[in-house]
mmCIF file of C-alpha atoms and ligand atoms in Angstrom:
data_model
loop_
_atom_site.group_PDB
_atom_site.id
_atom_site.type_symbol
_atom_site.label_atom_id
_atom_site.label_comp_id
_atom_site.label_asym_id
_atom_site.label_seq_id
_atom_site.Cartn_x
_atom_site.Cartn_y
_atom_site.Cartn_z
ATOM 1 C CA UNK A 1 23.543 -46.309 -22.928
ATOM 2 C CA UNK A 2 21.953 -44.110 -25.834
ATOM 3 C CA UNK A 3 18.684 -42.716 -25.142
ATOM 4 C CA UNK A 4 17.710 -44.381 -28.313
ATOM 5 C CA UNK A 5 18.691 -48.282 -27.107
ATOM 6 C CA UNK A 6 17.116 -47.441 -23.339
ATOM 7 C CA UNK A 7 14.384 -49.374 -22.948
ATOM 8 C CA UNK A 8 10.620 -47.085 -22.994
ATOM 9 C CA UNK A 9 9.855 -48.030 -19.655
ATOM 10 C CA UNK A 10 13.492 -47.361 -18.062
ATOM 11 C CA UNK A 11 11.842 -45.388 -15.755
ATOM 12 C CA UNK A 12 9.510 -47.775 -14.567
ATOM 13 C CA UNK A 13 11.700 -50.754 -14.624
ATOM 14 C CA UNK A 14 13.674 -48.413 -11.898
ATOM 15 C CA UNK A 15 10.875 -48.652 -9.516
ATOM 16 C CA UNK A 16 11.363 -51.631 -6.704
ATOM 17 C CA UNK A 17 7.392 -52.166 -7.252
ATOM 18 C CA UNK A 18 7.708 -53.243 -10.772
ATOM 19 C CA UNK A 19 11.779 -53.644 -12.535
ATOM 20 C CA UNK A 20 12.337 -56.184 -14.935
ATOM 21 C CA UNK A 21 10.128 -58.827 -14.039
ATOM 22 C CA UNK A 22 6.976 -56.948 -13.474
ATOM 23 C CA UNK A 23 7.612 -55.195 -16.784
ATOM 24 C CA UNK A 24 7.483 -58.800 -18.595
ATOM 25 C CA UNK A 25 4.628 -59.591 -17.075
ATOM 26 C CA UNK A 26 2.625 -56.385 -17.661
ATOM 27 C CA UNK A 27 3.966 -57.225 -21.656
ATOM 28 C CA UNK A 28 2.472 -60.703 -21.041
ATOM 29 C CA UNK A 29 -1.026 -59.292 -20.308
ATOM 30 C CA UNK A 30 -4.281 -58.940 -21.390
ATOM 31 C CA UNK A 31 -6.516 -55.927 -20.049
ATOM 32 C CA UNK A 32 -9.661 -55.646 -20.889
ATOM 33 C CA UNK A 33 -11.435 -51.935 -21.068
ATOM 34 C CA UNK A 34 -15.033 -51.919 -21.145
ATOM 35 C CA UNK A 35 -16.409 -48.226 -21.883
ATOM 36 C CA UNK A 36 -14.426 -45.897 -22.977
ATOM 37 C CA UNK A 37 -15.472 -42.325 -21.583
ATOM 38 C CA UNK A 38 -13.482 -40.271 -19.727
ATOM 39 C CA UNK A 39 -12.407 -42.791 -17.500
ATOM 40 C CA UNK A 40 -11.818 -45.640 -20.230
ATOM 41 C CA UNK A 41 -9.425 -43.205 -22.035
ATOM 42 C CA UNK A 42 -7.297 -42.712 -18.532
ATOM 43 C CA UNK A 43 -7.424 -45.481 -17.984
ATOM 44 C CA UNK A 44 -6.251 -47.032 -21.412
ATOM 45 C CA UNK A 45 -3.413 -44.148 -21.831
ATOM 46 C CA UNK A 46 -2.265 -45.809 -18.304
ATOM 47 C CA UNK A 47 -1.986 -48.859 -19.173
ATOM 48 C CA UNK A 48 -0.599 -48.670 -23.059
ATOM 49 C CA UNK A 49 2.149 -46.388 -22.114
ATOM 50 C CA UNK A 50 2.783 -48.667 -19.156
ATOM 51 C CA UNK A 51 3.204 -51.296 -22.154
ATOM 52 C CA UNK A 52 0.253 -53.623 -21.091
ATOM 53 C CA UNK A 53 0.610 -56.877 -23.723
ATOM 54 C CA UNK A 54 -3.001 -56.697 -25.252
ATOM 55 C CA UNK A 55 -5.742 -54.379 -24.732
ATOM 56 C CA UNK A 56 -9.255 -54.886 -25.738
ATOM 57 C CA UNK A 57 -11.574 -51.299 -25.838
ATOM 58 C CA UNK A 58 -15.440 -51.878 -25.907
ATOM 59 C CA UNK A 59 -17.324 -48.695 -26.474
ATOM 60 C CA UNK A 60 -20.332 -48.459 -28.492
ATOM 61 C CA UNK A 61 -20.305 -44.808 -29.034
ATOM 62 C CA UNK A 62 -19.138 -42.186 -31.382
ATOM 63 C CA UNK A 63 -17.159 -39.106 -30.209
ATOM 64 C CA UNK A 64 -18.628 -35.916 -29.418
ATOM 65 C CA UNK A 65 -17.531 -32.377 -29.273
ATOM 66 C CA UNK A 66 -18.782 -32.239 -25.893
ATOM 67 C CA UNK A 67 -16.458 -35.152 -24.895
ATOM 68 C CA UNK A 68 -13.061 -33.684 -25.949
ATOM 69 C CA UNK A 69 -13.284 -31.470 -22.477
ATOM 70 C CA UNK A 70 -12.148 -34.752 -20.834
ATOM 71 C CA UNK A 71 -11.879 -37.678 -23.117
ATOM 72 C CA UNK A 72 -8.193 -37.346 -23.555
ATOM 73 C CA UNK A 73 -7.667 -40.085 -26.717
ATOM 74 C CA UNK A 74 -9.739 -38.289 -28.438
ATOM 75 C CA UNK A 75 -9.458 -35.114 -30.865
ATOM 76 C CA UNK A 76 -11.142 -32.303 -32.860
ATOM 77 C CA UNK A 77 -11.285 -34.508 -35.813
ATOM 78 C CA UNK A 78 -12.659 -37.983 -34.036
ATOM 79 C CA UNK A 79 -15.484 -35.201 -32.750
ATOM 80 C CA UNK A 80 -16.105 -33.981 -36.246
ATOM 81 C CA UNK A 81 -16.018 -37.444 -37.884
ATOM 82 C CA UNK A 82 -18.491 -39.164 -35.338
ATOM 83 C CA UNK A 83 -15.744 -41.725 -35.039
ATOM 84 C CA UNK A 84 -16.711 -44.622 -32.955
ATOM 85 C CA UNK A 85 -14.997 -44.046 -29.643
ATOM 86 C CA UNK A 86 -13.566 -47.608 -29.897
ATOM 87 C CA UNK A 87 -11.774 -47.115 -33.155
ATOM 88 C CA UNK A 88 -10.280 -43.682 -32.216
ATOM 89 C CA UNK A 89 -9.402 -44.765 -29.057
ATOM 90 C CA UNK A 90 -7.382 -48.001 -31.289
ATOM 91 C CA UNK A 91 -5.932 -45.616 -33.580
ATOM 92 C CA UNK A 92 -4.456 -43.215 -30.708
ATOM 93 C CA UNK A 93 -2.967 -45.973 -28.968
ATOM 94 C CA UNK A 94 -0.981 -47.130 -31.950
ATOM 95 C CA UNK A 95 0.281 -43.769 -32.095
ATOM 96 C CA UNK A 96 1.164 -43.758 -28.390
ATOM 97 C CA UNK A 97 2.858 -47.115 -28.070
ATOM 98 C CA UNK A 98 2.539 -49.056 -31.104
ATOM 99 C CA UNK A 99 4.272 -52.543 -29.087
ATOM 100 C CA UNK A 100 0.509 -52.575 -27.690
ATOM 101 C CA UNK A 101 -1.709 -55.220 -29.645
ATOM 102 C CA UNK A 102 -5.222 -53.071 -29.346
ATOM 103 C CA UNK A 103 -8.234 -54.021 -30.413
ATOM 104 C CA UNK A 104 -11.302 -51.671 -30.666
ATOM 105 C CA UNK A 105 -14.580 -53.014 -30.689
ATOM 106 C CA UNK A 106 -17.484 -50.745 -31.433
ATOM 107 C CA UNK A 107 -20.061 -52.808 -29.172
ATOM 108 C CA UNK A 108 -23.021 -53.032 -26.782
ATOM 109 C CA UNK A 109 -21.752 -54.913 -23.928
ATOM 110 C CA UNK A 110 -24.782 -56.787 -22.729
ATOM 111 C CA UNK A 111 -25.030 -60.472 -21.532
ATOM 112 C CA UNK A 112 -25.008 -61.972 -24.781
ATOM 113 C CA UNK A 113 -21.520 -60.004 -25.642
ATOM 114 C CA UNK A 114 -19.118 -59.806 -22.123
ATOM 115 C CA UNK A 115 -18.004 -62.952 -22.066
ATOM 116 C CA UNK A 116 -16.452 -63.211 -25.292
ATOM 117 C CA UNK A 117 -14.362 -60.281 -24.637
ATOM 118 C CA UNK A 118 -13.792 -61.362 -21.206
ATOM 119 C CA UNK A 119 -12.573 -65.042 -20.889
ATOM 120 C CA UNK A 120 -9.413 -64.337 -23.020
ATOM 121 C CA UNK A 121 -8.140 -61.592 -20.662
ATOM 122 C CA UNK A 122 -6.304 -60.825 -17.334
ATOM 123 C CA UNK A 123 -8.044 -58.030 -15.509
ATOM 124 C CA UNK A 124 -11.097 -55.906 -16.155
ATOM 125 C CA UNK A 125 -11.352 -52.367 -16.019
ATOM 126 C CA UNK A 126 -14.140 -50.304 -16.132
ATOM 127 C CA UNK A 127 -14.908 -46.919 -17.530
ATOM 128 C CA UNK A 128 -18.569 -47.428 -17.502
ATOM 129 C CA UNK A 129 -21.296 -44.590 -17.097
ATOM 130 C CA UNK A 130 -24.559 -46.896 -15.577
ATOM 131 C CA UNK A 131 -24.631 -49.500 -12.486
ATOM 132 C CA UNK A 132 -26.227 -51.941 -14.634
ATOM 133 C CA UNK A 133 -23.558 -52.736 -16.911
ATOM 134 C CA UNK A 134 -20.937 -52.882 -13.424
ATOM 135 C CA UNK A 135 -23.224 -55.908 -12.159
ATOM 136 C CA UNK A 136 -22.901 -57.346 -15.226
ATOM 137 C CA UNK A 137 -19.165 -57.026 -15.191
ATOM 138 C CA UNK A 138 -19.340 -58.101 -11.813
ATOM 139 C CA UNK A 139 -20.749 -61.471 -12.389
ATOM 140 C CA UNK A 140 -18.365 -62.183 -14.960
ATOM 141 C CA UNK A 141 -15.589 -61.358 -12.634
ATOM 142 C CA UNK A 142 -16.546 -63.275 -9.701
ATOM 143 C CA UNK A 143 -18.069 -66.407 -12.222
ATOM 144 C CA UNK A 144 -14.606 -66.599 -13.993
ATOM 145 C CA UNK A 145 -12.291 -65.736 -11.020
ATOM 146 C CA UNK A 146 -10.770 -62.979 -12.985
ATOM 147 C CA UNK A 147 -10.006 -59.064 -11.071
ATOM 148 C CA UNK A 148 -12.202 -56.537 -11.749
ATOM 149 C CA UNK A 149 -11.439 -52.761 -11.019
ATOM 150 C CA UNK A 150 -14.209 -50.819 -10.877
ATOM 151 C CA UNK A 151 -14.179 -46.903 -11.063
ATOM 152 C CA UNK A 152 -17.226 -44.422 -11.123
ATOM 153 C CA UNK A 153 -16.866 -40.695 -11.735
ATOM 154 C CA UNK A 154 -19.926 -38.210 -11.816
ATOM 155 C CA UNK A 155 -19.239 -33.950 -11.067
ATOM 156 C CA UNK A 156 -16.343 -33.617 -8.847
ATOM 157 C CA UNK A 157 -16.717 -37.159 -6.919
ATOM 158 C CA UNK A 158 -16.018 -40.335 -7.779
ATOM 159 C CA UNK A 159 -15.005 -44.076 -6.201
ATOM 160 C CA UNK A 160 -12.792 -47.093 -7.297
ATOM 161 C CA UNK A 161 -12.682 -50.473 -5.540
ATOM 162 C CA UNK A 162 -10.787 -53.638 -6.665
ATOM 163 C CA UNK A 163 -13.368 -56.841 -6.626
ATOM 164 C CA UNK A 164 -10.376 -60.034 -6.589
ATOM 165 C CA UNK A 165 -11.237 -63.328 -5.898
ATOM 166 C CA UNK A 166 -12.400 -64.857 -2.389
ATOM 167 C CA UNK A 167 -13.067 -60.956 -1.624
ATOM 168 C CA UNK A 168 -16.366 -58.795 -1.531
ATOM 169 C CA UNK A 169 -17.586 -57.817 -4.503
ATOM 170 C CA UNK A 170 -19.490 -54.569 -6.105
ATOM 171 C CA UNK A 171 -22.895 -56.421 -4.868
ATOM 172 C CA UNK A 172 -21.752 -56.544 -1.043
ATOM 173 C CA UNK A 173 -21.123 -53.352 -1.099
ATOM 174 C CA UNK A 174 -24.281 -52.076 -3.348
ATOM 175 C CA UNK A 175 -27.255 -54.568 -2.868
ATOM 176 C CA UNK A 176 -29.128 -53.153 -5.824
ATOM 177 C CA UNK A 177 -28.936 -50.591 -7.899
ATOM 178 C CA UNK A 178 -31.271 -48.359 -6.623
ATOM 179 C CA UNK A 179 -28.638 -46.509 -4.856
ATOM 180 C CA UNK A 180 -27.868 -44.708 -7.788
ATOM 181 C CA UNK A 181 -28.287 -40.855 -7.317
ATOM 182 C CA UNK A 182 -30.116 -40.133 -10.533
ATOM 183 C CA UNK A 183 -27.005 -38.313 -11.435
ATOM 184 C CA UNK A 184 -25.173 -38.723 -14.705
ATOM 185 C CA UNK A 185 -22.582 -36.753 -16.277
ATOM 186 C CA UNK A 186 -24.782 -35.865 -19.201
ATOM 187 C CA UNK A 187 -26.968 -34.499 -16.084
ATOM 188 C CA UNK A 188 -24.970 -32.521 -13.705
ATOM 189 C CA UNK A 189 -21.476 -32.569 -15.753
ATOM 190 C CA UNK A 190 -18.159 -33.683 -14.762
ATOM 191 C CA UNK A 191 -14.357 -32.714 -13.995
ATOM 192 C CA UNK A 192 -11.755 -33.937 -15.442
ATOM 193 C CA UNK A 193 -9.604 -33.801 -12.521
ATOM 194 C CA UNK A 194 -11.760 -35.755 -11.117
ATOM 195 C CA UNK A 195 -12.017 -38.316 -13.594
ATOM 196 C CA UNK A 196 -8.182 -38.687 -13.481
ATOM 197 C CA UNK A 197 -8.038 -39.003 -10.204
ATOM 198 C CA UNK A 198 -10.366 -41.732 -9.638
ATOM 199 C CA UNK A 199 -8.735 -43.379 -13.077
ATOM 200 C CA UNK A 200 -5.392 -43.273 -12.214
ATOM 201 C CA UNK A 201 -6.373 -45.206 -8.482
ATOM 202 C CA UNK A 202 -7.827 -48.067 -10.463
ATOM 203 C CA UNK A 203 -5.367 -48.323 -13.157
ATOM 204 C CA UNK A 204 -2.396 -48.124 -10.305
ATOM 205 C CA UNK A 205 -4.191 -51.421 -8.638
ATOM 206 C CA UNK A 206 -4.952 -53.343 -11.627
ATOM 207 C CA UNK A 207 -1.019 -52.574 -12.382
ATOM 208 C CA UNK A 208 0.134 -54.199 -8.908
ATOM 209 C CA UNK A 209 -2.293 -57.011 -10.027
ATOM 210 C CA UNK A 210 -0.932 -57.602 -13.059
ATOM 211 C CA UNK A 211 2.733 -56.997 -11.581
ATOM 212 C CA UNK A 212 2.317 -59.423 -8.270
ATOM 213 C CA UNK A 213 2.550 -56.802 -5.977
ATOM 214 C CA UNK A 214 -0.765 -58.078 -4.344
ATOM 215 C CA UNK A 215 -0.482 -56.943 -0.734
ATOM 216 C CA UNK A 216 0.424 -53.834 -2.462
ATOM 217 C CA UNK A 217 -3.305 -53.261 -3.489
ATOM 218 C CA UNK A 218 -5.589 -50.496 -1.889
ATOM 219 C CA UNK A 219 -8.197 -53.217 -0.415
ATOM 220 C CA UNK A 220 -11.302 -50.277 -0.060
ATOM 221 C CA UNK A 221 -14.016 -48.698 -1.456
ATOM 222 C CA UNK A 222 -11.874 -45.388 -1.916
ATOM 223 C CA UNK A 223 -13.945 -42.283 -2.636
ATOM 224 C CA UNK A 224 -13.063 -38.914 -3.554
ATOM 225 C CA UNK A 225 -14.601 -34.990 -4.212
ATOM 226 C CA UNK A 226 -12.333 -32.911 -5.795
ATOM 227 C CA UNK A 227 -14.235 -30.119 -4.961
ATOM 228 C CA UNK A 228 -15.061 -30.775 -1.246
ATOM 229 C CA UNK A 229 -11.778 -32.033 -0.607
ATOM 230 C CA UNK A 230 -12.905 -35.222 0.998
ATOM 231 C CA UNK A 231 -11.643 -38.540 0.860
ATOM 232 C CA UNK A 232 -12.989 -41.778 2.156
ATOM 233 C CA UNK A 233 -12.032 -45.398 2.477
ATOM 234 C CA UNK A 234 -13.772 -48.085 3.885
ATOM 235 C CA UNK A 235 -11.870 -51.420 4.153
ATOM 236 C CA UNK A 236 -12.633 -54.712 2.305
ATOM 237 C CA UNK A 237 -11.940 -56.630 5.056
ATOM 238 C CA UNK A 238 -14.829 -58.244 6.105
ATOM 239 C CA UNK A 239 -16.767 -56.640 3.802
ATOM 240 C CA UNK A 240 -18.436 -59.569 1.991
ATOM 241 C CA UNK A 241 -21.810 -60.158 2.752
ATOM 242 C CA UNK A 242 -22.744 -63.794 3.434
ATOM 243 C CA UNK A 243 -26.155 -63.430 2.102
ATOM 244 C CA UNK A 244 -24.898 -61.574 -1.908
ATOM 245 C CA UNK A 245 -26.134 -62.914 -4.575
ATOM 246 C CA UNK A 246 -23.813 -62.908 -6.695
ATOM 247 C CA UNK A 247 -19.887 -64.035 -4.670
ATOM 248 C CA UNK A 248 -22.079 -66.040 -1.967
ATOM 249 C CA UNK A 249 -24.966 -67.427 -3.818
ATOM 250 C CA UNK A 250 -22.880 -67.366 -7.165
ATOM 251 C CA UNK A 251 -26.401 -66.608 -8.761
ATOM 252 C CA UNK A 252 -25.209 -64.217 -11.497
ATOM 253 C CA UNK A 253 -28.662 -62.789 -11.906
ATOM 254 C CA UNK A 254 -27.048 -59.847 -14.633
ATOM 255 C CA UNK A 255 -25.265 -62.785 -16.189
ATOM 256 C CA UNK A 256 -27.943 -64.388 -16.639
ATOM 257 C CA UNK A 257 -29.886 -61.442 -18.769
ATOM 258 C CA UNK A 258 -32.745 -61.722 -15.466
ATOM 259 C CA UNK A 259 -32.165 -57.957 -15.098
ATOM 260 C CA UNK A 260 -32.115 -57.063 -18.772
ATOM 261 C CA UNK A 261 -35.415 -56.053 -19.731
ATOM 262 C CA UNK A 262 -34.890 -52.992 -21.409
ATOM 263 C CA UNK A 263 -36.920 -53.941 -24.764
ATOM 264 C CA UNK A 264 -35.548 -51.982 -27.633
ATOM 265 C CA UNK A 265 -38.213 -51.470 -30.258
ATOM 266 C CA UNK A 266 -37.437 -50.629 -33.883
ATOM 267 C CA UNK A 267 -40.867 -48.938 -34.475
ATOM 268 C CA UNK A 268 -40.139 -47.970 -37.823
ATOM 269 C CA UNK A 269 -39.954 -44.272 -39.162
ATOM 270 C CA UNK A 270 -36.435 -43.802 -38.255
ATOM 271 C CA UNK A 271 -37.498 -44.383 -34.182
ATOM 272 C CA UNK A 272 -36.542 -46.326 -32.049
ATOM 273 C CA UNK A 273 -38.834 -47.210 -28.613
ATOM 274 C CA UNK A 274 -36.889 -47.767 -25.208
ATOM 275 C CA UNK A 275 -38.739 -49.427 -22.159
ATOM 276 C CA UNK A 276 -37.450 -48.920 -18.968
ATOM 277 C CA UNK A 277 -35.185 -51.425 -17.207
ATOM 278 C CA UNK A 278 -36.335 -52.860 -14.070
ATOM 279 C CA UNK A 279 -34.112 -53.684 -11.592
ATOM 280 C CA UNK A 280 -33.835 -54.803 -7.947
ATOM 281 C CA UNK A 281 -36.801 -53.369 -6.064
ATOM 282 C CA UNK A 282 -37.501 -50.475 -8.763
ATOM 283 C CA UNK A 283 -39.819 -52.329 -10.489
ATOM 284 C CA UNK A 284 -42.457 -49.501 -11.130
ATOM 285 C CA UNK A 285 -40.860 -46.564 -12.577
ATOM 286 C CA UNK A 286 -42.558 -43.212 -12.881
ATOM 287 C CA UNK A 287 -41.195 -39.922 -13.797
ATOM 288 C CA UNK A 288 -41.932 -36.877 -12.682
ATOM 289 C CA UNK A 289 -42.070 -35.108 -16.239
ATOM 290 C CA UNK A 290 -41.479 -31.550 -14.912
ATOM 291 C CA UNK A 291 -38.707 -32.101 -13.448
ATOM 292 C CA UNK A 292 -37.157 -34.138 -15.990
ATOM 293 C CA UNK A 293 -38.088 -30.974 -18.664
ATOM 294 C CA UNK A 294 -36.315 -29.201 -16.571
ATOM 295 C CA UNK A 295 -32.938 -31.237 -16.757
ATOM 296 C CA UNK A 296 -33.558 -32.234 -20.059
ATOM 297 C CA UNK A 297 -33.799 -28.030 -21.208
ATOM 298 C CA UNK A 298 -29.948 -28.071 -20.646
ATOM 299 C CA UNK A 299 -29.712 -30.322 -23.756
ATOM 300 C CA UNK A 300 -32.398 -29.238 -26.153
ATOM 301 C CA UNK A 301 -35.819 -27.909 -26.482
ATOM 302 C CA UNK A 302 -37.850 -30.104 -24.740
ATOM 303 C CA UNK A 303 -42.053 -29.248 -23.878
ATOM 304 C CA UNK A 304 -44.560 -31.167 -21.727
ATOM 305 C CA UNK A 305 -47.397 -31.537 -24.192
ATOM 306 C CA UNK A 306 -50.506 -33.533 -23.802
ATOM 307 C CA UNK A 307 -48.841 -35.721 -20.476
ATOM 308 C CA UNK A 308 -45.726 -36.180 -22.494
ATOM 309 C CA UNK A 309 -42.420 -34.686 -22.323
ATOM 310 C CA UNK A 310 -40.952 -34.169 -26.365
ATOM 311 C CA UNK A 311 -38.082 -32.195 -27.349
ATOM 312 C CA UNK A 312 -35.445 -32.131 -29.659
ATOM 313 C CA UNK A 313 -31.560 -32.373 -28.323
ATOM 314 C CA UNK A 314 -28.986 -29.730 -29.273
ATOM 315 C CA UNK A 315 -26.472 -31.939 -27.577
ATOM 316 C CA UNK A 316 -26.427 -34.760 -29.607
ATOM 317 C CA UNK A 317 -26.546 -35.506 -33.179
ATOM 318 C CA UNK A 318 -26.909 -38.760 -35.069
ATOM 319 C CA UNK A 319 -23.495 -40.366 -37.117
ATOM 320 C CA UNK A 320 -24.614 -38.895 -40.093
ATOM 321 C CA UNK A 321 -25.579 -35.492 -38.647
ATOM 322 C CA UNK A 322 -29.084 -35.845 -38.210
ATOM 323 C CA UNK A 323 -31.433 -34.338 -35.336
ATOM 324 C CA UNK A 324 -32.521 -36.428 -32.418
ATOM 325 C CA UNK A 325 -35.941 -36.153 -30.812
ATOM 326 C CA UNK A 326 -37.040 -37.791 -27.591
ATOM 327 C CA UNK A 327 -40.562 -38.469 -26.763
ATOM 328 C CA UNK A 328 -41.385 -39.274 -23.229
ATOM 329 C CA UNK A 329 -43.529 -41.263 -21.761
ATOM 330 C CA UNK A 330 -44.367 -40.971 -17.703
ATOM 331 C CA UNK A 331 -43.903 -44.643 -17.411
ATOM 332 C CA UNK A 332 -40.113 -44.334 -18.444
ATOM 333 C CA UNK A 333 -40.654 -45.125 -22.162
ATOM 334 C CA UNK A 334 -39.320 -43.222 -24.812
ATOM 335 C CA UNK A 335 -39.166 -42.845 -28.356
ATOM 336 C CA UNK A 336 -35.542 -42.248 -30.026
ATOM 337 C CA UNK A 337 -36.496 -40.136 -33.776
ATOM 338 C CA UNK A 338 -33.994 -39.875 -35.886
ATOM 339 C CA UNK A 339 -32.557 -43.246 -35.946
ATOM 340 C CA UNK A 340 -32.795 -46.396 -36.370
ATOM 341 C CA UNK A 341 -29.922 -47.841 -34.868
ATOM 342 C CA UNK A 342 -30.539 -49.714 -31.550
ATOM 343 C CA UNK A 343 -27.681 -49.261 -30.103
ATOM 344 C CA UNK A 344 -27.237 -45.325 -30.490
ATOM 345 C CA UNK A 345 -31.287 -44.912 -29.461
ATOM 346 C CA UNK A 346 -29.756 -47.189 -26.168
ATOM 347 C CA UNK A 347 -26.848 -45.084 -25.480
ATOM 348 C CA UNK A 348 -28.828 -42.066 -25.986
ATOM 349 C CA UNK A 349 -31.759 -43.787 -23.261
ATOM 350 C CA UNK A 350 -28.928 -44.206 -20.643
ATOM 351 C CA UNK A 351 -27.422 -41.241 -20.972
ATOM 352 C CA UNK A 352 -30.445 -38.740 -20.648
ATOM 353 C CA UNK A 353 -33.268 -40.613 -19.511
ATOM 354 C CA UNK A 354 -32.383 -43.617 -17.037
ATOM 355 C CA UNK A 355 -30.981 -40.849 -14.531
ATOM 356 C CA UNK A 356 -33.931 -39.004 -14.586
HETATM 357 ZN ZN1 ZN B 1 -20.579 -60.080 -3.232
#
């Protein structure tokens, strides 16, 4: 056989995992790829040169010079056009495997939006940055019976765990979300070892999903640091917890928006006002404003002045260029100038602010 006539995925039709069959079913598939970051782009470079059917990208932000260190669909140019992550991320996998129907969609995922993008598709992969939007994918996993592969990445660590049907799910394993370490990449930065690491563990199960090799699947809560060397796994088995709200009680309490009080206010003068979001037992919020000045000084030129914390970011930059000041508040509001688009003030609220 010509090299030109062998099939793309020879190689991986050679492996007893996968051949023929679980090549035509990976073509037959539908993934969808919520957030696409560092681990979204892994992830979808994974599965469109593994020659997944159909994928469907949700980001709802642009590209950044600061994410080309790691964000491996994306270039010089997508940084220096504020493309939408979404769209590049569409455009580079036409270039990489152009049998792959892909769909960008430059989006908020929120409960109003995850269900359209989810019912049509066969497993759901995550490439999130926030806890928040996991539940939320998490109740539309378990309420449609569809797999879910989560993966989290922050500095040199990072976790993955498949949530299938009839099995524990994020919730059993995280109650609420005030686990969450504060930490964010925008924070304390991130390795893009790492990053592939963790991505390439959830894309390889969502792959024996999609294949049939079920048994095949890494049932655990795997967890890595690159840097310390450490790697953990605790089992799935008996892992569900009778009392979770969401796979026990089916009470899909992020479905259901009951978590989803962040209240974006267009307050006019190219701002845009954030209140907190209040979930689980965190229901009071309040910052410490010093030491938030002092993580936010890695991004910008931020003062405490008159019990508020305002700065401008060097960091970011609006789509059209334009500066973008934070003003905040010590009961977790803020004020996004410089904008008035909701969704970018959101992005720029969870990215600097809801870690603090
Ligand atoms: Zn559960």
């Amino acid at each position: 056989m010509t090299q030109q006539n062998q099939s793309r995925y020879h190689r991986q039709e050679l492996l007893a995992g996968i051949g023929p069959d679980g090549q035509a079913r990976l073509r037959a598939s539908h993934a969808l790829v919520v957030g696409c970051g560092a681990l979204g782009c892994a992830v979808v470079d994974i599965l469109a040169r593994a020659g997944i059917g159909r994928l469907t990208i949700v980001d709802r932000d642009i590209v950044e010079r600061t994410n080309l260190q790691r964000q491996t669909l994306y270039s010089e140019r997508d940084a220096a056009n504020g493309t939408p992550k979404a769209i590049a991320a569409q455009r580079r996998v036409a270039e990489i495997n152009p049998e792959v129907i892909c769909r960008g969609e430059v989006d908020h995922v929120g409960p109003e939006s995850v269900l359209s993008y989810a019912r049509d598709t066969d497993v759901i992969l995550d490439g999130l940055d926030n806890l928040h939007t996991r539940f939320l994918l998490n109740d539309v996993a378990v309420s449609l019976g569809k797999p879910y592969f989560y993966g989290g990445v922050v500095a040199t660590r990072g976790m993955s765990m498949p949530v299938l049907r009839d099995e524990a799910c994020l919730r059993c394993l995280f109650p609420d979300s005030s686990m969450q370490t504060g930490e964010t990449c925008d924070t304390v930065g991130v390795l893009m070892s790492a990053v592939l690491a963790v991505s390439a563990h959830q894309a390889t199960q969502a792959i024996k999903w999609i294949v049939g090799a079920h048994a095949a699947i890494d049932r655990s809560l795997w967890s890595m640091d690159a840097w310390t060397n450490r790697t953990t796994r605790v089992s799935l088995t008996n892992a569900r917890d009778a009392n979770c709200p969401c796979c026990a009680a089916r009470n899909f309490e992020f479905l259901a928006g009951m978590h989803d009080d962040q209240a974006a206010i267009l307050c006019g003068r190219n701002a845009v006002q954030i209140a907190p979001r209040r979930t689980g037992t965190n229901a009071t919020m309040a910052l410490d404003l010093r030491r938030a000045a002092v993580t936010l000084r890695a991004h910008g030129t931020f003062i405490e002045r008159d019990g508020l914390l305002v700065g401008t970011f060097t960091s970011v930059r609006t789509n059209d260029d334009s500066a973008v000041e934070l003003t905040l508040f010590p009961d977790g509001r803020a004020i996004v100038k410089g904008t008035t688009d909701e969704v970018f003030a959101r992005s720029v609220y969870d990215r600097f602010v809801s870690g603090l």
